[in-house]
Coordinates of N, CA and C in Angstrom, one line a residue:
M1 N -21.3 3.6 26.9 CA -20.8 4.3 25.7 C -21.6 3.8 24.5
S2 N -22.0 4.7 23.6 CA -22.8 4.3 22.5 C -21.9 3.6 21.4
L3 N -22.5 2.9 20.5 CA -21.8 2.2 19.5 C -21.0 3.2 18.5
S4 N -21.7 4.3 18.2 CA -21.1 5.2 17.3 C -19.8 5.9 18.0
R5 N -19.9 6.1 19.3 CA -18.7 6.7 20.0 C -17.6 5.7 20.0
K6 N -17.9 4.4 20.2 CA -16.9 3.3 20.2 C -16.2 3.3 18.8
I7 N -16.9 3.4 17.8 CA -16.4 3.4 16.4 C -15.5 4.6 16.2
A8 N -15.9 5.7 16.7 CA -15.2 7.0 16.5 C -13.9 6.9 17.3
N9 N -13.9 6.3 18.5 CA -12.7 6.1 19.3 C -11.7 5.2 18.7
R10 N -12.2 4.1 18.1 CA -11.4 3.1 17.4 C -10.7 3.8 16.2
T11 N -11.5 4.6 15.4 CA -11.0 5.2 14.2 C -9.9 6.2 14.6
Q12 N -10.1 7.0 15.7 CA -9.2 8.0 16.1 C -7.9 7.3 16.6
S13 N -8.0 6.3 17.4 CA -6.8 5.6 17.9 C -6.0 5.0 16.7
R14 N -6.7 4.5 15.7 CA -5.9 3.9 14.6 C -5.2 5.0 13.8
A15 N -5.8 6.2 13.6 CA -5.1 7.3 13.0 C -3.9 7.8 13.8
L16 N -4.1 7.8 15.1 CA -2.9 8.3 15.9 C -1.8 7.3 15.9
R17 N -2.1 6.0 15.9 CA -1.1 4.9 15.8 C -0.3 5.0 14.5
V18 N -1.0 5.3 13.4 CA -0.3 5.4 12.1 C 0.5 6.7 12.1
R19 N -0.1 7.8 12.6 CA 0.6 9.1 12.5 C 1.9 9.1 13.4
K20 N 1.9 8.3 14.5 CA 3.0 8.3 15.4 C 4.2 7.6 14.7
K21 N 3.9 6.6 13.9 CA 5.0 5.9 13.2 C 5.5 6.8 12.1
I22 N 4.7 7.5 11.4 CA 5.1 8.4 10.3 C 5.9 9.6 10.8
K23 N 5.6 10.1 11.9 CA 6.3 11.3 12.5 C 7.8 11.0 12.7
L24 N 8.1 9.7 12.9 CA 9.5 9.3 13.1 C 10.3 9.5 11.9
S25 N 9.7 9.4 10.7 CA 10.4 9.5 9.4 C 10.6 10.9 9.0
E26 N 11.7 11.1 8.3 CA 12.1 12.5 7.8 C 11.6 12.7 6.4
H27 N 11.0 11.8 5.8 CA 10.5 11.9 4.4 C 9.2 12.6 4.3
L28 N 8.9 13.0 3.0 CA 7.6 13.6 2.7 C 6.6 12.5 2.9
R29 N 5.3 12.9 3.1 CA 4.3 11.9 3.2 C 3.2 12.2 2.2
V30 N 2.5 11.1 1.9 CA 1.4 11.1 1.0 C 0.2 10.8 1.9
S31 N -0.7 11.8 2.0 CA -1.9 11.7 2.8 C -3.1 11.4 1.9
V32 N -4.0 10.5 2.5 CA -5.1 10.0 1.7 C -6.4 10.4 2.4
F33 N -7.4 10.9 1.6 CA -8.7 11.1 2.1 C -9.7 10.4 1.2
R34 N -10.6 9.6 1.8 CA -11.5 8.8 1.0 C -12.9 9.2 1.4
S35 N -13.7 9.6 0.4 CA -15.1 9.9 0.6 C -15.9 8.7 0.0
L36 N -17.2 8.9 0.0 CA -18.0 7.8 -0.6 C -17.8 7.6 -2.1
N37 N -17.6 8.7 -2.8 CA -17.5 8.5 -4.3 C -16.1 9.0 -4.8
Q38 N -15.3 9.7 -4.0 CA -14.0 10.2 -4.5 C -12.9 9.8 -3.6
I39 N -11.7 10.0 -4.1 CA -10.5 9.7 -3.3 C -9.5 10.9 -3.7
Y40 N -8.9 11.4 -2.6 CA -7.9 12.5 -2.7 C -6.6 12.1 -2.1
A41 N -5.5 12.5 -2.7 CA -4.2 12.3 -2.2 C -3.3 13.5 -2.4
Q42 N -2.4 13.8 -1.4 CA -1.6 14.9 -1.5 C -0.2 14.6 -0.9
V43 N 0.8 15.2 -1.5 CA 2.2 15.0 -0.9 C 2.4 16.2 0.0
I44 N 2.8 16.0 1.2 CA 2.9 17.0 2.2 C 4.3 17.0 2.8
D45 N 4.9 18.2 2.9 CA 6.2 18.4 3.6 C 5.8 18.9 5.0
D46 N 6.0 18.0 6.0 CA 5.6 18.4 7.4 C 6.6 19.4 8.0
A47 N 7.8 19.4 7.5 CA 8.8 20.3 8.1 C 8.4 21.8 7.8
K48 N 8.0 22.0 6.6 CA 7.5 23.3 6.2 C 6.0 23.6 6.4
G49 N 5.3 22.5 6.5 CA 3.8 22.6 6.7 C 3.1 23.0 5.4
T50 N 3.6 22.5 4.3 CA 3.0 22.8 3.0 C 2.7 21.6 2.2
T51 N 1.7 21.8 1.3 CA 1.3 20.7 0.4 C 2.1 21.0 -0.9
L52 N 2.8 20.0 -1.4 CA 3.6 20.2 -2.6 C 2.9 19.9 -3.9
T53 N 2.1 18.8 -3.9 CA 1.2 18.5 -5.0 C 0.1 17.6 -4.5
S54 N -1.0 17.6 -5.3 CA -2.1 16.8 -5.0 C -2.8 16.3 -6.2
H55 N -3.6 15.3 -6.1 CA -4.5 14.8 -7.2 C -5.7 14.2 -6.6
S56 N -6.8 14.2 -7.3 CA -8.0 13.6 -6.9 C -8.7 12.9 -8.0
S57 N -9.8 12.2 -7.7 CA -10.5 11.5 -8.7 C -11.6 12.4 -9.3
L58 N -11.6 13.7 -9.0 CA -12.7 14.5 -9.5 C -12.6 14.7 -11.0
G59 N -11.4 14.7 -11.6 CA -11.2 15.0 -13.0 C -11.2 13.7 -13.8
I60 N -11.3 12.5 -13.2 CA -11.2 11.3 -13.9 C -12.5 10.8 -14.3
E61 N -12.7 10.4 -15.6 CA -13.9 9.9 -16.1 C -14.2 8.5 -15.5
K62 N -15.4 8.2 -15.0 CA -15.7 7.0 -14.4 C -16.8 6.2 -15.2
S63 N -16.5 5.9 -16.4 CA -17.6 5.3 -17.2 C -17.9 3.9 -16.7
Q64 N -17.0 2.9 -17.0 CA -17.3 1.5 -16.6 C -16.4 1.0 -15.5
E65 N -15.4 1.9 -15.1 CA -14.4 1.4 -14.2 C -15.0 1.5 -12.8
G66 N -14.4 0.6 -11.9 CA -14.8 0.6 -10.5 C -14.0 1.7 -9.8
K67 N -14.3 1.8 -8.5 CA -13.6 2.8 -7.7 C -12.1 2.5 -7.4
Q68 N -11.8 1.2 -7.4 CA -10.4 0.8 -7.2 C -9.5 1.1 -8.4
D69 N -10.1 1.0 -9.6 CA -9.4 1.4 -10.8 C -9.1 2.9 -10.9
V70 N -10.1 3.6 -10.4 CA -10.0 5.1 -10.4 C -8.9 5.5 -9.4
A71 N -8.9 4.8 -8.2 CA -7.9 5.1 -7.2 C -6.5 4.8 -7.7
H72 N -6.4 3.7 -8.5 CA -5.1 3.3 -9.1 C -4.6 4.4 -10.0
K73 N -5.5 5.0 -10.8 CA -5.2 6.1 -11.8 C -4.7 7.3 -11.0
V74 N -5.4 7.6 -9.9 CA -5.0 8.8 -9.1 C -3.6 8.6 -8.6
G75 N -3.3 7.4 -8.1 CA -1.9 7.1 -7.7 C -0.9 7.3 -8.8
L76 N -1.2 6.8 -10.0 CA -0.3 7.0 -11.1 C 0.0 8.4 -11.4
E77 N -1.1 9.2 -11.5 CA -1.0 10.6 -11.8 C -0.2 11.4 -10.7
L78 N -0.5 11.1 -9.4 CA 0.2 11.7 -8.3 C 1.7 11.4 -8.4
A79 N 2.0 10.2 -8.7 CA 3.4 9.8 -8.8 C 4.1 10.5 -9.9
K80 N 3.4 10.7 -11.0 CA 4.0 11.5 -12.2 C 4.2 12.9 -11.8
K81 N 3.3 13.5 -11.0 CA 3.5 14.9 -10.6 C 4.7 15.0 -9.6
A82 N 4.8 14.0 -8.7 CA 5.8 14.1 -7.7 C 7.2 13.9 -8.3
L83 N 7.3 12.9 -9.3 CA 8.6 12.7 -9.9 C 9.0 14.0 -10.7
G84 N 8.0 14.7 -11.2 CA 8.3 16.0 -11.9 C 8.9 17.0 -11.0
L85 N 8.5 16.9 -9.7 CA 9.1 17.8 -8.7 C 10.4 17.3 -8.1
G86 N 10.8 16.1 -8.5 CA 12.1 15.6 -8.0 C 11.9 14.8 -6.7
I87 N 10.7 14.4 -6.4 CA 10.4 13.6 -5.2 C 10.4 12.1 -5.6
K88 N 11.3 11.3 -4.9 CA 11.4 9.9 -5.3 C 10.9 9.0 -4.1
K89 N 11.1 9.5 -2.9 CA 10.8 8.6 -1.7 C 9.8 9.3 -0.8
V90 N 8.7 8.7 -0.5 CA 7.7 9.2 0.4 C 7.2 8.2 1.4
V91 N 6.5 8.6 2.4 CA 5.9 7.8 3.4 C 4.4 7.8 3.2
F92 N 3.7 6.6 3.2 CA 2.3 6.6 2.9 C 1.5 6.7 4.2
D93 N 0.7 7.8 4.3 CA -0.1 8.0 5.4 C -1.6 7.7 5.1
R94 N -2.0 6.5 5.6 CA -3.3 6.0 5.2 C -4.4 6.6 6.2
G95 N -3.9 7.3 7.2 CA -4.8 7.9 8.2 C -5.5 6.8 9.0
S96 N -6.8 6.9 9.1 CA -7.6 5.9 9.9 C -8.2 4.8 9.0
Y97 N -7.8 4.9 7.7 CA -8.4 3.9 6.8 C -7.5 2.6 6.8
L98 N -8.1 1.5 6.7 CA -7.4 0.2 6.6 C -6.7 0.1 5.2
F99 N -5.6 -0.6 5.2 CA -4.8 -0.7 3.9 C -5.5 -1.8 3.1
H100 N -6.6 -1.5 2.5 CA -7.5 -2.4 1.8 C -8.3 -1.7 0.8
G101 N -8.6 -2.3 -0.4 CA -9.5 -1.7 -1.3 C -8.9 -0.5 -2.0
R102 N -9.6 0.6 -2.0 CA -9.2 1.8 -2.7 C -7.9 2.4 -2.2
V103 N -7.6 2.3 -0.9 CA -6.4 2.8 -0.3 C -5.2 2.0 -0.8
K104 N -5.4 0.7 -0.9 CA -4.3 -0.2 -1.4 C -4.1 0.0 -2.9
S105 N -5.1 0.2 -3.6 CA -5.0 0.5 -5.1 C -4.2 1.8 -5.3
L106 N -4.5 2.8 -4.5 CA -3.8 4.1 -4.6 C -2.3 3.9 -4.4
A107 N -2.0 3.1 -3.3 CA -0.6 2.8 -3.0 C 0.1 2.0 -4.1
Q108 N -0.6 1.1 -4.7 CA 0.0 0.3 -5.8 C 0.2 1.2 -7.0
G109 N -0.7 2.2 -7.3 CA -0.5 3.1 -8.4 C 0.7 4.0 -8.1
L110 N 0.9 4.4 -6.9 CA 2.1 5.2 -6.6 C 3.4 4.4 -6.8
R111 N 3.4 3.2 -6.4 CA 4.6 2.3 -6.6 C 4.8 2.1 -8.1
E112 N 3.8 1.8 -8.8 CA 3.9 1.6 -10.3 C 4.4 2.9 -11.0
G113 N 4.0 4.0 -10.5 CA 4.3 5.3 -11.1 C 5.8 5.7 -10.8
G114 N 6.5 4.9 -9.9 CA 7.9 5.2 -9.7 C 8.3 5.7 -8.4
L115 N 7.3 5.9 -7.5 CA 7.6 6.4 -6.1 C 8.0 5.2 -5.3
E116 N 8.9 5.5 -4.3 CA 9.3 4.5 -3.4 C 8.6 4.7 -2.1
L117 N 7.8 3.8 -1.6 CA 7.0 3.9 -0.4 C 7.7 3.2 0.7

């Protein structure tokens, strides 16, 4: 098995392990997608299969700030939007990403914004 295939298998198994734990919960989930330069987050209702609100780093000015600061701002803005819809408690779906760096900063922004993870 090639190295790239091993990495893909490890990533997929990590995502399935996280998703299995989240499916047991009845709360809404915050899904995260991280690209090289951007970060995207959305609040999803799995029962209805709809996205309630989302926010990304596309509209945030990145003058001197690092990527973690931008991810923190995305978390704050998403929390503000979710609280406006009456959402107070969510489950954090980090997908196949480790809870480190930008993903962790986004989660901290959500908590500081008033959401309960």
